[in-house]
Each structure stands twice: as structure tokens, then as C-alpha cells.
Short mmCIF file of C-alpha atoms in Angstrom, two decimals:
data_model
loop_
_atom_site.label_atom_id
_atom_site.label_comp_id
_atom_site.label_asym_id
_atom_site.label_seq_id
_atom_site.Cartn_x
_atom_site.Cartn_y
_atom_site.Cartn_z
CA MET A 1 5.52 14.78 -3.05
CA LYS A 2 3.95 12.70 -5.79
CA TRP A 3 4.36 8.95 -5.32
CA PHE A 4 6.15 8.38 -8.60
CA GLU A 5 8.67 11.11 -7.80
CA ARG A 6 9.83 9.38 -4.62
CA SER A 7 12.91 7.24 -4.30
CA PHE A 8 13.37 4.48 -1.77
CA PRO A 9 16.41 3.20 0.05
CA SER A 10 17.67 -0.30 -0.49
CA ASN A 11 19.36 -2.46 2.11
CA THR A 12 16.74 -1.87 4.79
CA PRO A 13 18.37 -3.33 7.92
CA ALA A 14 16.99 -6.55 9.41
CA TRP A 15 16.44 -4.86 12.78
CA MET A 16 13.55 -2.95 11.14
CA TYR A 17 11.61 -6.15 10.40
CA PRO A 18 9.49 -6.12 13.60
CA SER A 19 8.59 -2.43 13.21
CA LEU A 20 7.76 -2.78 9.52
CA LEU A 21 5.66 -5.85 10.23
CA GLU A 22 3.68 -3.92 12.84
CA ARG A 23 3.15 -0.97 10.48
CA LEU A 24 1.80 -3.35 7.86
CA ARG A 25 -0.33 -5.23 10.38
CA GLY A 26 -1.78 -1.97 11.67
CA THR A 27 -2.91 -0.50 8.37
CA PRO A 28 -6.40 -2.10 8.41
CA ALA A 29 -7.11 -0.62 11.85
CA ARG A 30 -5.76 2.77 10.79
CA LEU A 31 -7.93 2.70 7.66
CA GLU A 32 -11.01 1.77 9.68
CA GLU A 33 -10.30 4.55 12.18
CA ARG A 34 -9.68 7.04 9.40
CA MET A 35 -12.94 6.21 7.65
CA LYS A 36 -14.91 6.52 10.92
CA SER A 37 -13.56 10.04 11.40
CA ILE A 38 -14.75 11.23 7.98
CA PRO A 39 -18.39 12.01 7.20
CA ASN A 40 -19.87 9.35 4.90
CA SER A 41 -21.00 12.07 2.52
CA TYR A 42 -17.33 12.84 1.75
CA TYR A 43 -16.30 9.32 0.80
CA ILE A 44 -17.00 9.48 -2.93
CA ILE A 45 -16.31 13.15 -3.69
CA LYS A 46 -13.58 13.62 -6.28
CA LEU A 47 -11.52 16.78 -6.10
CA GLU A 48 -9.53 18.02 -9.10
CA ASP A 49 -10.47 14.82 -10.97
CA LYS A 50 -8.38 12.70 -8.57
CA TRP A 51 -9.41 9.66 -6.61
CA SER A 52 -11.95 10.05 -3.86
CA ILE A 53 -11.32 8.93 -0.29
CA GLN A 54 -13.10 5.66 -1.06
CA GLU A 55 -11.09 5.14 -4.25
CA ASN A 56 -7.86 5.60 -2.28
CA LEU A 57 -9.08 2.84 0.04
CA GLY A 58 -9.97 0.66 -2.94
CA HIS A 59 -6.55 1.28 -4.48
CA LEU A 60 -4.85 -0.09 -1.37
CA LEU A 61 -6.97 -3.21 -1.72
CA ASP A 62 -6.21 -3.47 -5.45
CA LEU A 63 -2.46 -3.60 -4.79
CA GLU A 64 -2.43 -6.28 -2.09
CA PRO A 65 -1.91 -9.11 -4.63
CA LEU A 66 1.05 -7.23 -6.13
CA TRP A 67 2.82 -6.98 -2.76
CA SER A 68 2.37 -10.67 -2.04
CA ASN A 69 3.47 -11.62 -5.54
CA ARG A 70 6.58 -9.47 -5.26
CA ILE A 71 7.58 -11.32 -2.10
CA ASP A 72 7.13 -14.54 -4.08
CA ASP A 73 9.27 -13.10 -6.90
CA ILE A 74 12.13 -12.56 -4.47
CA LEU A 75 11.74 -15.95 -2.80
CA LEU A 76 11.63 -17.71 -6.18
CA GLY A 77 14.84 -16.02 -7.26
CA HIS A 78 13.40 -13.93 -10.07
CA GLU A 79 15.77 -11.26 -11.31
CA THR A 80 13.07 -8.61 -11.53
CA LEU A 81 9.93 -7.94 -9.50
CA ARG A 82 6.75 -8.11 -11.46
CA PRO A 83 5.72 -4.66 -12.67
CA THR A 84 2.66 -2.78 -11.59
CA ASP A 85 0.20 -1.11 -13.90
CA LEU A 86 1.57 2.43 -13.71
CA ALA A 87 -1.73 3.80 -15.02
CA ASN A 88 -3.58 2.17 -12.08
CA SER A 89 -6.30 1.04 -14.47
CA ALA A 90 -7.56 -1.60 -12.00
CA THR A 91 -8.47 1.14 -9.53
CA ASP A 92 -9.95 3.38 -12.21
CA GLN A 93 -12.11 0.52 -13.56
CA ALA A 94 -13.14 -1.03 -10.23
CA ASN A 95 -15.84 1.55 -9.46
CA HIS A 96 -14.92 1.52 -5.78
CA ASN A 97 -17.27 4.45 -5.17
CA ALA A 98 -20.23 2.16 -5.88
CA GLN A 99 -19.12 -0.43 -3.31
CA ALA A 100 -19.89 -0.58 0.37
CA VAL A 101 -17.06 0.92 2.44
CA GLN A 102 -17.41 -1.79 5.08
CA GLY A 103 -16.95 -4.45 2.41
CA LEU A 104 -13.80 -2.75 1.10
CA LEU A 105 -12.41 -2.50 4.63
CA GLU A 106 -13.16 -6.16 5.35
CA LYS A 107 -11.57 -7.30 2.08
CA PHE A 108 -8.51 -5.20 2.79
CA ARG A 109 -8.20 -6.62 6.31
CA THR A 110 -8.42 -10.17 4.94
CA ALA A 111 -5.86 -9.53 2.20
CA ARG A 112 -3.47 -7.70 4.51
CA SER A 113 -3.74 -10.43 7.15
CA ALA A 114 -2.68 -12.98 4.54
CA PHE A 115 0.25 -10.76 3.51
CA VAL A 116 1.38 -10.32 7.11
CA ALA A 117 1.10 -14.08 7.70
CA LYS A 118 3.34 -14.66 4.68
CA LEU A 119 5.90 -12.22 6.08
CA GLU A 120 5.72 -13.78 9.56
CA ALA A 121 6.53 -17.18 8.08
CA LEU A 122 9.84 -15.97 6.64
CA GLU A 123 13.23 -16.89 8.01
CA PRO A 124 15.80 -14.13 8.57
CA THR A 125 18.09 -15.91 6.11
CA GLN A 126 15.62 -14.97 3.36
CA PHE A 127 15.92 -11.23 4.03
CA ASP A 128 19.09 -10.88 1.94
CA LYS A 129 17.54 -12.11 -1.31
CA THR A 130 16.76 -9.35 -3.81
CA ALA A 131 15.11 -8.66 -7.15
CA LEU A 132 15.21 -5.54 -9.28
CA HIS A 133 12.32 -3.11 -8.88
CA PRO A 134 11.24 -2.47 -12.49
CA ARG A 135 10.34 1.22 -12.17
CA LEU A 136 12.98 2.29 -9.66
CA ASN A 137 15.67 0.16 -11.30
CA THR A 138 17.13 -0.73 -7.91
CA PRO A 139 17.44 -4.08 -6.15
CA MET A 140 14.90 -4.62 -3.39
CA SER A 141 14.98 -7.13 -0.58
CA ILE A 142 11.93 -8.41 1.27
CA LEU A 143 12.56 -5.74 3.91
CA ASP A 144 12.79 -3.08 1.20
CA VAL A 145 9.44 -4.24 -0.19
CA MET A 146 7.95 -4.13 3.31
CA TYR A 147 9.19 -0.55 3.72
CA PHE A 148 7.85 0.38 0.27
CA VAL A 149 4.39 -1.04 1.08
CA ALA A 150 4.27 0.67 4.49
CA GLU A 151 5.15 3.98 2.87
CA HIS A 152 2.54 3.39 0.15
CA ASP A 153 -0.09 2.74 2.83
CA ASP A 154 0.83 5.95 4.62
CA HIS A 155 0.87 7.90 1.36
CA HIS A 156 -2.76 6.97 0.65
CA LEU A 157 -3.86 7.49 4.24
CA GLY A 158 -2.32 10.94 3.93
CA MET A 159 -4.19 11.53 0.68
CA MET A 160 -7.44 10.61 2.40
CA THR A 161 -6.67 13.09 5.18
CA ARG A 162 -5.86 15.84 2.68
CA ILE A 163 -9.14 15.29 0.85
CA HIS A 164 -11.04 15.34 4.13
CA LYS A 165 -9.37 18.60 5.19
CA LYS A 166 -10.09 20.24 1.82
CA LEU A 167 -13.75 19.24 2.05
CA GLU A 168 -13.98 20.67 5.57
CA THR A 169 -12.88 24.12 4.41
#
């Protein structure tokens, strides 16, 4: 299913916090493992004019500031979460295919570690605060944002796997 066709639940229960936190914390390791399992020669191949494996990795890095800022939006009491660039122009313009994969992985690990640290510093009383997601037009709590980000991570890891499998055939 295409990302923009998906819907997401709201009111993610607080008991999911530890599991969501671990999913988010584990994404850098999963990305590193995924990249090790793919031949380097496949990293920058674009199929059907879509992002390459390396561009999918770069896209995850590009969105880390958005996730952190959306947590801030909720904590600051904003009515609406800041929007994303639905055209993903930052990823298209970043030329991730010309960058070193190890550098992208290290930058992602650093950014994600900061995001996880922000989430770890939260108090459970903050989990009930919400702000409207601008595209989905639904209120999202911090836990809903965590779920959304974890699903986004997995979506792009899945895309990387699909590209790899297509190149193997």
C-alpha cells in the first residue's frame, strides 16, 4: 500500500510506549543490518524512476527533524502539527546517492538517538496531549506520532527490501 493511502489509528494506548520506544531505538541497527545484506552495487540503482535504496535511507534521515518538531508541537500546545513537504523535495534535492552510506547511517543514528532521548524524557502525563495531523486531519498524541514514525521506518525498510529483491531477479 502506498504511504499516502494509509490511515493511522489515534488514541494509541500508553502501554505501547515501551514497545514503540524500542522500535524507534532499533531502527538504526536494522538499517545498518539491512545495508550490510545488500550488495553495494545496488545502493544507488533507481527502478521505475523511484528512490534507490540509498535514497530511502536518506529520506529517513531527512525526516528526523520533522518527528522531533512534531513532538515539540504537541508539548507546546499547538493546535496543528507542522506539515511535511508532501513532494519530499528535500530528499529529491539532497543527492543522497552521491553521499557515503556510512555517513548517512551515522547521521541517522545520531539524529534518532536524540529523538529517542527526547521521548525518554517525557512524563506519562504528557501522553494525552494532542495536535491535529495536517494531512490526515486527525488528532495525534505523542504515542500516535511514535507509532506513525515506527510505521514510516518500517515502510522504507520494506521498500529497500523490495528493491533488493527486484534487483536479485
